XYZ file of C-alpha atoms in Angstrom:
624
model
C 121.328 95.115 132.300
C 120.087 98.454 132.064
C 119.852 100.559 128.934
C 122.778 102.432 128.915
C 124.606 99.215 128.797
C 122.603 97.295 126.438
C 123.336 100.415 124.337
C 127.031 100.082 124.735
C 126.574 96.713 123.659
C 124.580 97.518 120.674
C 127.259 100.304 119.692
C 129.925 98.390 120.038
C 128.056 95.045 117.716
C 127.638 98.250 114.960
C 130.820 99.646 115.310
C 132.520 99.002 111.824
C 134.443 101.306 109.957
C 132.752 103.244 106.914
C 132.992 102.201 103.776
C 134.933 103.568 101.369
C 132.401 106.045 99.489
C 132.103 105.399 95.725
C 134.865 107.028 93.839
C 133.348 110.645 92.339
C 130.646 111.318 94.955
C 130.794 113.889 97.604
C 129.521 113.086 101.103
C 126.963 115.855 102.063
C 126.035 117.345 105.945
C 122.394 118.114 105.973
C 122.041 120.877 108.525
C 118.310 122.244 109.919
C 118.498 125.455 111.948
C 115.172 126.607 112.895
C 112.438 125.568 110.648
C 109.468 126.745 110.800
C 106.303 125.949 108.418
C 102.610 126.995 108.233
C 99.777 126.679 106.182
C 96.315 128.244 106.007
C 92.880 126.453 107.350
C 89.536 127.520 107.135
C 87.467 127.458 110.218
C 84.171 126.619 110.378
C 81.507 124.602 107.692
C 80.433 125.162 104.980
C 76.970 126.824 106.168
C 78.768 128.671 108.443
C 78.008 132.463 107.831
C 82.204 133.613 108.116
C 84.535 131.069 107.811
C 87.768 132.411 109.409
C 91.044 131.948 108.087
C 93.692 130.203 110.695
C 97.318 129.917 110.549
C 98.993 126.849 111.580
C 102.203 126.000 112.780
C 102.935 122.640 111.555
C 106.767 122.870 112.676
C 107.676 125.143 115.297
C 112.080 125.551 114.760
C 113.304 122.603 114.590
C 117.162 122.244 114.753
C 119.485 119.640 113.623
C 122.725 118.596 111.915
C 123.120 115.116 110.279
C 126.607 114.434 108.818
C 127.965 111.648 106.624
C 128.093 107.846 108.151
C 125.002 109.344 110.511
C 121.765 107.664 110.071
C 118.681 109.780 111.985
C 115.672 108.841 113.151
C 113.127 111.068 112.916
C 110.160 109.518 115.680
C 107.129 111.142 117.303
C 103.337 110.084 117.251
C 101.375 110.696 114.529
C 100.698 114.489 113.483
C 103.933 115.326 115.487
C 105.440 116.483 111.457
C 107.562 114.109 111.115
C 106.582 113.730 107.438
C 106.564 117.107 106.615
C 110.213 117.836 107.735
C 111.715 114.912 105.901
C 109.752 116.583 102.779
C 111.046 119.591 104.131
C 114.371 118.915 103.538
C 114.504 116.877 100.344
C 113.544 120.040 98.991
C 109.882 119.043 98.180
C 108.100 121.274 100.149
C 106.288 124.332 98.923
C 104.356 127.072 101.169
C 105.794 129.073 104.311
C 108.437 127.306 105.281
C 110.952 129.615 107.474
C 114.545 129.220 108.752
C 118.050 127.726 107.013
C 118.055 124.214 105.245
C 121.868 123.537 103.894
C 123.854 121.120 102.364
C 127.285 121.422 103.012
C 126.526 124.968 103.762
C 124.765 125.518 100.511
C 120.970 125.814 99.119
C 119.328 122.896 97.979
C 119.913 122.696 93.879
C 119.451 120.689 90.787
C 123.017 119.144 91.029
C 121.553 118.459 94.789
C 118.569 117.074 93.709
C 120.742 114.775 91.248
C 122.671 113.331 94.325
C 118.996 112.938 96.974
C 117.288 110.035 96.730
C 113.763 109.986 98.407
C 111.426 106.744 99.411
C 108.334 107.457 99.874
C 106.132 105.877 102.544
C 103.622 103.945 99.822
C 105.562 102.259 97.437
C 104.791 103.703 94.537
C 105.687 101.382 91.102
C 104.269 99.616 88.447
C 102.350 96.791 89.043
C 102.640 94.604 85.969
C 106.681 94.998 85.058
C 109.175 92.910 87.019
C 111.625 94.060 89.301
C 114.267 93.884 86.634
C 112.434 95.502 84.329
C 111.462 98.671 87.050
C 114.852 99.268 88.017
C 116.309 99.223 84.315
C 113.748 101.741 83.347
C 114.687 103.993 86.168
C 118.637 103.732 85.212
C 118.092 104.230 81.665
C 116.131 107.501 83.289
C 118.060 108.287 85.675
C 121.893 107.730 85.318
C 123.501 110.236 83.093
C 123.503 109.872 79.179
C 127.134 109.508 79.219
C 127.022 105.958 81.037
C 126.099 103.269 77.954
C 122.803 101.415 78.154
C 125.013 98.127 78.728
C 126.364 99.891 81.566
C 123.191 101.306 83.042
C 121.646 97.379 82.912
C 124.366 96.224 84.414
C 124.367 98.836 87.533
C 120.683 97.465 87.728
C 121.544 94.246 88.400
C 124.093 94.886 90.595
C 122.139 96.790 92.949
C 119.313 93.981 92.353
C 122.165 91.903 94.083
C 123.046 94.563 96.814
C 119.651 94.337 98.232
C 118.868 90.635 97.547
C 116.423 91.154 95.145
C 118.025 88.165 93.263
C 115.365 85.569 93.845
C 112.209 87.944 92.541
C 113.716 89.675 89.898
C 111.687 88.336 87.340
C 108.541 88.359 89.230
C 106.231 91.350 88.515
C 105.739 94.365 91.469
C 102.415 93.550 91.936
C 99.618 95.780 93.703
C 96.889 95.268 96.420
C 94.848 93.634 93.737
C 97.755 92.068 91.957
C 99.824 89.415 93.682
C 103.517 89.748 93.001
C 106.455 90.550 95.355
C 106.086 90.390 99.468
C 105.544 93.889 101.038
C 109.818 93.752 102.268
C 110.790 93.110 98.799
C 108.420 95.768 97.149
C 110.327 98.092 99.790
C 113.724 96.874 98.879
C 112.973 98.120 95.270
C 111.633 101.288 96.291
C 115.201 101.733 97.931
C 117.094 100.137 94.883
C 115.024 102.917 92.452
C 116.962 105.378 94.887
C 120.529 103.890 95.102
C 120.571 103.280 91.440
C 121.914 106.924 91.282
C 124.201 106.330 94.287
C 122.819 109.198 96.320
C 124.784 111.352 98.691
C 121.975 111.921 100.874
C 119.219 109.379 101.166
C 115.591 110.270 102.675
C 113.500 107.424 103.779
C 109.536 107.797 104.699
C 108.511 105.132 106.929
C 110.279 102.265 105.817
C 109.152 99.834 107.799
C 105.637 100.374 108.173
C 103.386 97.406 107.346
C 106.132 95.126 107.988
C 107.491 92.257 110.473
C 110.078 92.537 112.718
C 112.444 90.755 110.277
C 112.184 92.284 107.273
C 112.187 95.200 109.132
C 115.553 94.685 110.586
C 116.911 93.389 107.529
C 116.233 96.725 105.601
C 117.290 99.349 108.452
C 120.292 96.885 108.303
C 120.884 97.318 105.044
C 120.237 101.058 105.850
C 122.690 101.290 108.219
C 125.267 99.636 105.864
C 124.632 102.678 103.628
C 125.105 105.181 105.850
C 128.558 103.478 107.336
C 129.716 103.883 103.840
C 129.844 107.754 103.603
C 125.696 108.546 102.609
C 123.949 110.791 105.151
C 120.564 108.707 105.630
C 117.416 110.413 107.315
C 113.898 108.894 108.026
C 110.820 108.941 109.481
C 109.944 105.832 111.797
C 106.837 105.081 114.057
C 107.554 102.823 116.047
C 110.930 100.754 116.106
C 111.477 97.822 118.004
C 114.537 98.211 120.563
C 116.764 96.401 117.871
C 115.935 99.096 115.170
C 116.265 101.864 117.973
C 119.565 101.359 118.317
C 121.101 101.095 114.935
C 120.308 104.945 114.812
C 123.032 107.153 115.572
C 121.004 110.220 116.272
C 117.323 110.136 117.288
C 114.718 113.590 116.664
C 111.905 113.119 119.021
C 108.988 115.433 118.020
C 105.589 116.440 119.508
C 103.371 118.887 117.814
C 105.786 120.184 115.533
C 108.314 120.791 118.534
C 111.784 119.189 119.387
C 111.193 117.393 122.641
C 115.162 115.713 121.919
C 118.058 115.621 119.567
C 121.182 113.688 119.747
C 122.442 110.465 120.017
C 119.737 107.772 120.347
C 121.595 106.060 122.893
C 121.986 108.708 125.513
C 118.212 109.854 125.592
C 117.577 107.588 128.077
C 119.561 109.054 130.545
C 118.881 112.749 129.032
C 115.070 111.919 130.432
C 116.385 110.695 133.253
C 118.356 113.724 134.692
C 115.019 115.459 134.302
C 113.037 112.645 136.550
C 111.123 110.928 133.761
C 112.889 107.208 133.638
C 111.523 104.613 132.816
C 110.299 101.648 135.633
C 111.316 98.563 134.217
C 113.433 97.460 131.025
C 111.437 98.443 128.335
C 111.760 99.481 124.467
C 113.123 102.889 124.397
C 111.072 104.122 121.481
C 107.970 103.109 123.358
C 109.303 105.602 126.217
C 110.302 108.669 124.407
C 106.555 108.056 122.250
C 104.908 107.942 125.707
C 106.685 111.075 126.531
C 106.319 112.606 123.062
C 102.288 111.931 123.842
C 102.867 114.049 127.462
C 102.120 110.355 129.651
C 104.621 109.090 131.645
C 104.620 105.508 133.836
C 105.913 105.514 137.477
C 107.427 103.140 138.846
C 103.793 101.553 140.461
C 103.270 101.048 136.937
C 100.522 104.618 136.948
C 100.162 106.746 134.300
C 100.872 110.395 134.697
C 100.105 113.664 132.532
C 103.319 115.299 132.140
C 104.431 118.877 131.000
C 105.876 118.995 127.509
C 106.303 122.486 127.864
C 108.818 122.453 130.138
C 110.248 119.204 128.135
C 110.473 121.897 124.816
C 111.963 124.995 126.435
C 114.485 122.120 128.670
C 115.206 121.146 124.755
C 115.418 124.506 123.353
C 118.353 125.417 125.940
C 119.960 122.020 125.840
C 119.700 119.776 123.045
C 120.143 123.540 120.635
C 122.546 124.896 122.004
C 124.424 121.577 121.496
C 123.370 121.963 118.004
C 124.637 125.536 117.537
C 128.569 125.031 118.141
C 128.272 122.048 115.374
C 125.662 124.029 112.974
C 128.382 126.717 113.108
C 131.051 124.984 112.815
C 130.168 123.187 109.714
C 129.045 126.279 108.125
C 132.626 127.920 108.955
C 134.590 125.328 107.260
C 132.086 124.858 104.368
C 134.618 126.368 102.070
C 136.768 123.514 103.080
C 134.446 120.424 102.538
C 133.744 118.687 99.263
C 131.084 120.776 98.473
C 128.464 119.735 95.008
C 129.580 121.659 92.376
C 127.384 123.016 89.654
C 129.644 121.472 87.052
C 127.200 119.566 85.329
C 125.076 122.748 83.279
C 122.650 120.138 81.992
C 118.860 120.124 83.720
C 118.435 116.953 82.274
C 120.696 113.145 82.469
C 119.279 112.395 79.490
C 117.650 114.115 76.337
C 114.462 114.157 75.262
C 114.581 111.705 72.918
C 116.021 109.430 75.214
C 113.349 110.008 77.690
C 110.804 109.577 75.218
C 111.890 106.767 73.958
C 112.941 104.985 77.510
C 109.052 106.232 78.748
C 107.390 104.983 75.222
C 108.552 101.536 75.732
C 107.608 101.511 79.841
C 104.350 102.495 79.195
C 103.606 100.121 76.250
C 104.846 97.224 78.382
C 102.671 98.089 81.747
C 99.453 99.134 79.634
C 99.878 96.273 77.511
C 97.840 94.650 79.666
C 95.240 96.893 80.463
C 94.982 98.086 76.819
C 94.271 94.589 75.021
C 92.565 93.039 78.120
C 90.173 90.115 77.452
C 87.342 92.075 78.806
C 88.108 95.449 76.752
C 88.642 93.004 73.159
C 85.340 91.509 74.299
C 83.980 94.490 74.880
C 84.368 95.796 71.148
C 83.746 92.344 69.787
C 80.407 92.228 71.235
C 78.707 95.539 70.357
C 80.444 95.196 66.827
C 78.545 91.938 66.343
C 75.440 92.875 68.035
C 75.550 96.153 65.838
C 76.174 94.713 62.286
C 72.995 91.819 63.313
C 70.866 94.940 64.341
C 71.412 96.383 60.885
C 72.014 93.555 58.717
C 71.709 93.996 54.984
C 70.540 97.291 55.484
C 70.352 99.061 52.172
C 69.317 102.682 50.715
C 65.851 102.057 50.787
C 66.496 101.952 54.430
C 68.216 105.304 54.719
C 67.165 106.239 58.078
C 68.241 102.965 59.670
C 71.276 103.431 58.029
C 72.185 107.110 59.295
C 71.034 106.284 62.729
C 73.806 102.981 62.544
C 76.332 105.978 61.120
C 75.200 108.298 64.367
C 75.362 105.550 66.943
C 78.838 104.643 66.058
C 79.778 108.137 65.994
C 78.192 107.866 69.880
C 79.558 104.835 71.185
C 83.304 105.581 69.444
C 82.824 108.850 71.499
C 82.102 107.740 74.958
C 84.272 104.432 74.684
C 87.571 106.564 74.398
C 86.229 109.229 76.406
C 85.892 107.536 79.484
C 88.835 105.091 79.008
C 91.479 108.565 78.511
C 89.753 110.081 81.823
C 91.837 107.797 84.241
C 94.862 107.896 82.372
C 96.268 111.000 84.295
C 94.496 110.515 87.833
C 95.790 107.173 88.264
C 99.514 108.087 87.657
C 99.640 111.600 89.387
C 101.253 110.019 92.496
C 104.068 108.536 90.273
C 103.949 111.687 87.763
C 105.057 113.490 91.166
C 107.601 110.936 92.528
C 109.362 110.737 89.428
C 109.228 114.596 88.408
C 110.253 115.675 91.721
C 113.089 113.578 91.579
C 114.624 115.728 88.062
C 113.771 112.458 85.949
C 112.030 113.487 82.576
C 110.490 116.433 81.144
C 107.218 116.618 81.073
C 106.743 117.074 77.608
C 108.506 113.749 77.179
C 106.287 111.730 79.780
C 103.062 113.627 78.130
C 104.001 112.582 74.378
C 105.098 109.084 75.412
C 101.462 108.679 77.177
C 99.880 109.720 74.165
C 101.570 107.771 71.635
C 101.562 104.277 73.854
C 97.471 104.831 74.014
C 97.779 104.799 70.015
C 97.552 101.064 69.368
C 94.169 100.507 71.559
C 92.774 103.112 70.326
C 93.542 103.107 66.493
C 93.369 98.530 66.362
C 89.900 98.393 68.265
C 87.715 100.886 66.496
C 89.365 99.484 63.206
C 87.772 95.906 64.250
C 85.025 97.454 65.234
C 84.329 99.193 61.740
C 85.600 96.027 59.582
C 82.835 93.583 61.287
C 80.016 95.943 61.244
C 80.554 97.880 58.074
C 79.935 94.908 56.143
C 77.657 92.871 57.849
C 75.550 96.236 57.780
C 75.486 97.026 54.323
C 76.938 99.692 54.133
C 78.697 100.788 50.657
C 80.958 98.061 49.872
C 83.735 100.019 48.335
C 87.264 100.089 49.411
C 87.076 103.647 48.996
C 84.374 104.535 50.900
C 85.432 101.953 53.861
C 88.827 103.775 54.119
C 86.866 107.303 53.843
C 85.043 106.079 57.050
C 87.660 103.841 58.997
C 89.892 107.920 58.742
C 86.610 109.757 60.232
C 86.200 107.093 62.840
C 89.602 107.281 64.198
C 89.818 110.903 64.269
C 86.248 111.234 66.381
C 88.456 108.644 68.665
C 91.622 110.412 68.841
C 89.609 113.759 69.520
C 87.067 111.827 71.992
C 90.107 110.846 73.759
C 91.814 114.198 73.673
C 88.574 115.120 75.825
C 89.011 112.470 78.151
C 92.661 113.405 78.557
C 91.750 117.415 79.344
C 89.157 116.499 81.263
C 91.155 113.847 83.664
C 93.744 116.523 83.898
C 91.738 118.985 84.666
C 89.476 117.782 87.649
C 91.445 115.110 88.837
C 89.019 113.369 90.419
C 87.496 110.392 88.427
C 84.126 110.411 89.668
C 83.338 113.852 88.884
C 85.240 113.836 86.133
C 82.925 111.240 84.487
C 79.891 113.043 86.036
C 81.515 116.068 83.633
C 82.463 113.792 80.945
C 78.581 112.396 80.535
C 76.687 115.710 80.410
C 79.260 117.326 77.996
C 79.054 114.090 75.634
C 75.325 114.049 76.005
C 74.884 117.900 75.258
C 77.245 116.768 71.946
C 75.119 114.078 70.710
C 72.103 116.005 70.932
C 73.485 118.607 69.359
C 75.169 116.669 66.751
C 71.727 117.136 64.192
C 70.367 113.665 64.702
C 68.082 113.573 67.690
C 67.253 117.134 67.669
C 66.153 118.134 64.139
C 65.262 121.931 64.605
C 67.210 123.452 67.509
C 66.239 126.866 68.789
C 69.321 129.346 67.467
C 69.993 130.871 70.798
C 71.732 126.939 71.544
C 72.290 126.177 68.301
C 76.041 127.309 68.368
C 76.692 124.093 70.755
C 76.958 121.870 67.395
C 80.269 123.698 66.423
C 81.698 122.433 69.436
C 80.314 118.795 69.296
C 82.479 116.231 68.315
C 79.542 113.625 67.552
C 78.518 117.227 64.979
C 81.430 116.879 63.013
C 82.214 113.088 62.911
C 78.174 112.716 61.904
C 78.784 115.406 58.996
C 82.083 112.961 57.732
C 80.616 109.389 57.948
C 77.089 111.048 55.502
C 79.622 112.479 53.376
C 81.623 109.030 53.339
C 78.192 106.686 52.095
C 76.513 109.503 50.159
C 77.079 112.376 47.333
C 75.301 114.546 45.691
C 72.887 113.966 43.215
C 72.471 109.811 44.816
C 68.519 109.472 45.203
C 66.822 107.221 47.437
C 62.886 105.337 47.330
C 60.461 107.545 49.255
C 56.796 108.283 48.784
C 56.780 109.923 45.491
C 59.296 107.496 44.139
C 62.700 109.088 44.006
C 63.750 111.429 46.418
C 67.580 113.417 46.096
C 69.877 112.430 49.482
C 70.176 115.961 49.827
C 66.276 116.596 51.149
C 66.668 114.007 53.676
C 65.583 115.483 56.757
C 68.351 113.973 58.924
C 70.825 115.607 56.414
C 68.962 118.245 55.354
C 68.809 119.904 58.943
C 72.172 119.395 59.544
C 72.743 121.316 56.183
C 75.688 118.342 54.872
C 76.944 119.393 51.739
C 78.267 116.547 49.662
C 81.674 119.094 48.302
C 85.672 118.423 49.384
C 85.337 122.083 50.490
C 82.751 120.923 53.192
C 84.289 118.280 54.375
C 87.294 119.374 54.710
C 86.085 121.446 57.120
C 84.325 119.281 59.634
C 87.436 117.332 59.616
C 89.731 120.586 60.443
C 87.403 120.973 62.931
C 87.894 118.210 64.691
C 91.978 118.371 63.814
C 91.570 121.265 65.771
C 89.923 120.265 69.134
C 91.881 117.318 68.560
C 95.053 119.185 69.408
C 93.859 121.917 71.979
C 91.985 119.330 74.177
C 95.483 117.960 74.571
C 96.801 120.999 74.722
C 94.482 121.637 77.602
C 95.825 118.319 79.280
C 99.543 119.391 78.768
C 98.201 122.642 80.680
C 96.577 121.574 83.362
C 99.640 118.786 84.357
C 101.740 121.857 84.668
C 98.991 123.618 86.941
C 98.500 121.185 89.097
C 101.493 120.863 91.422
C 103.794 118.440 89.542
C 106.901 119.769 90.894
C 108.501 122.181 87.496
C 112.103 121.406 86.782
């Protein structure tokens, strides 16, 4: 059988009419006329005495139409910009892109983006919550406010069902270091996060990559079920066995960023063929066109030969476009005509910020619930707090400069402990920050506040612990009063601490040197903070009114001492006030005083995360 007929015989296995489209949506044609995209490269090291700015052309105008029931393939080896044309036209790609993406004759949109879904090549979820819980989250996000909660749950489950997710819906994602679902299933709820909103148009990195032929077929099945029921589905695919290949009803073969073929993925075979390049024996025909798409081609004594894509590209350019053209045309004539998306919807947002916040607060709490209260972390705290209050045991006033150093290293380690545990929060969750942004879910205020507030418990019940099981084992004034005056200056060094870790994360992005960073700007505080350094030259000494460990050193003196308390020294009775560890740091024992040092750190508290909230926006989270 050759492979024309085997794919008549696929066709006519697939042949089924459409679905019936879910009442309210609009079926969309995607249509691609000449796209074009660059970006800029620098030539040449970094010791290089000119590095030269090059231009390249990552797609070189392609052309296309995809219209509803059509499911295209998008294959080509890697580097060929396969990627970066899907991203192209779900409308997340930035830069120099050239030439005419349109949905039923219109520009892409927020209503558009309401009605894409987009599945990204690395599944990118939540480890620790369940399937369930994953996809209820993303339908109380993403499914319009007008739909009740009840409702949104129970869409959730029935898409669970759609995609036989049934078995596993109460077992947790999992991650490479976290065993949970198999690598198909993990896939299927990538899709399900998508269909939840019953998209019109449906983009699809990679599917199958990393899995077996089975699953595989089972979800380009399910795929092709989608597309047969009105969606227009697009994706990217490496390698498809012959099974796969022919479920597609058109097939884009790229090289280099140029269109070596476009149309139906059943007649490229033969397209080849009327140019001499057939294949010798019954073989895969995605393995062909790739061999082709790589400029090799097998005769039939089984040689390999070096082929000219040129002539393959300009072949295309008069053949498989100008096929294109009539059709691009056409659809864009009688665009007036189709059901086109309508902006009726004048809301950004399907929910409001309240909602989101809300919806986000509780996700977060569940997922870091783990990481926030782990066994190690508890232990962590338990340890030094023990440790600590032996170190100091019973240490009284006569003992005042054991005591202030106690009051300066928990100042210290209640600096660096929040510090570095806030640096990771933003790093590790850019990828799904941008997933879930680009896709018109939340606000970004929303997702920013709900972090904040869902890092409250762990960092408000540790140091509390902490303070109760050292405080008293240590001596230290054991008066309700004073306890409570230090617990509040504790947790506001924390909460500013981690304010710094927050800015800092944000900001660099990159959580090794963001630590490095994090270290020498904690380090410069502590020494500046009056206790290690006693009489610092004045052309540095304006670091302390930046130091956090300054300020939160300033509150926990005032919160064990006042004015006019004495303590044993040489002489016999010496005031507090002439201590040289308080002295130097000129502490003054009045509300006034300490009132300030605690504004001061209300203040950084606030602009560090203000800093944070900056940066997120700066640092290509799509904006909505």
């Amino acid at each position: 059988m050759d492979h024309q007929e085997m794919a008549d015989v696929e066709s006519q296995n697939l042949e089924t009419p459409p679905d019936v489209f879910l009442k309210g949506k609009h079926q969309v044609t995607l249509k691609f006329d000449d796209v074009v995209y660059k970006i800029k490269t620098k030539k040449g090291g970094l010791l290089a005495k000119k590095r030269e700015t090059v231009v390249k052309e990552i797609l070189k105008g392609v052309t296309g139409v995809v219209e509803p029931g059509e499911m295209l393939a998008m294959l080509g080896p890697s580097g060929s910009g396969k990627t970066t044309l899907l991203t192209a036209l779900g409308g997340r790609l930035g830069g120099k892109l050239h030439g005419s993406i349109t949905y039923n004759g219109e520009a892409f949109s927020n209503d558009m983006k309401r009605n894409t879904g987009f599945v990204t090549q690395d599944d990118v979820l939540y480890p620790h919550l369940t399937v369930l819980e994953t996809l209820v989250f993303t339908a109380l996000l993403r499914l319009p406010k007008s739909v009740t909660k009840e409702k949104k749950v129970e869409h959730a489950k029935g898409v669970i069902d759609q995609l036989g997710l049934t078995m596993c819906k109460d077992s947790i994602v999992g991650s490479p270091y976290l065993r949970g679902v198999s690598g198909g299933e993990r896939k299927r709820v990538s899709i399900a996060q998508e269909l939840l909103i019953n998209p019109s148009l449906l983009f699809l990195d990679e599917p199958t990559s990393g899995l077996d032929s089975t699953t595989a077929q089972r979800i380009v099945s399910t795929l092709w079920e989608l597309a047969c029921g009105g969606r227009t589905v697009v994706m990217t695919i490496h390698q498809p066995s012959s099974r796969l290949y022919y479920m597609f009803h058109k097939v884009l073969l790229l090289s280099e960023g140029n269109t070596l073929y476009f149309g139906k993925g059943s007649e490229a075979i033969e397209y080849f063929s009327n140019f001499g390049y057939a294949p010798s024996l019954a073989m895969n025909p995605s393995d062909f066109l790739l061999d082709l798409a790589n400029g090799i081609y097998t005769d039939e004594f089984n040689a390999d030969h070096t082929i000219d894509k040129q002539k393959l590209i300009s072949v295309c350019k008069v053949n498989c476009v100008a096929q294109s053209k009539p059709a691009l045309k056409g659809i864009y004539d009688s665009g007036k005509d189709q059901n086109r998306l309508q902006e009726k919807d004048s809301e950004k947002w399907p929910t409001n910020w309240g909602q989101q916040f809300l919806v986000l607060l509780r996700r977060d709490v569940k997922e870091r619930r783990h990481e926030s209260f782990s066994v190690l972390r508890v232990c962590q705290v338990l340890v030094v707090a023990l440790i600590s209050g032996l170190l100091w045991y019973k240490s009284d006033i006569s003992h005042l400069q054991d005591q202030i150093g106690l009051l300066f290293f928990i100042s210290g380690f209640w600096g660096f402990f929040p510090l570095f545990q806030a640096i990771f929060t933003f790093p590790q969750e850019l990828t799904m920050l941008q997933k879930e942004r680009s896709s018109g879910m939340y606000r970004l205020s929303s997702y920013f506040m709900s972090r904040v507030v869902a890092d409250l418990p762990m960092e408000l019940v540790l140091p509390t612990i902490f303070l109760f099981i050292t405080y008293w084992m240590a001596g230290l004034k054991a008066n309700v009063v004073n306890f409570m005056y230090t617990l509040l200056s504790l947790l506001l060094n924390v909460l500013t601490a981690q304010g710094l870790g927050l800015a800092l994360g944000a900001c660099v992005m990159d959580q090794k040197a963001a630590t490095t960073l994090a270290s020498v700007i904690m380090l410069c505080f502590l020494l500046a903070g009056g206790f290690y350094v006693q009489h610092v030259p004045n052309f540095i000494a304006w670091i302390k009114y930046i130091s956090i460990s300054y300020y939160t050193y300033q509150l926990f003196i005032g919160s064990q001492y006042s004015y006019g308390e004495t303590y044993p020294c040489l002489t016999g009775q010496c005031s507090i006030v002439e201590f040289p560890s308080i002295k130097q740091i000129g502490v003054h024992f009045g509300l006034h005083d300490q009132l300030m040092a605690a504004l001061g750190l209300l203040i950084m508290l606030i602009v560090y995360r203000l800093i944070a909230y900056i940066a997120l926006m700066r640092i290509g989270v799509t904006k909505n």
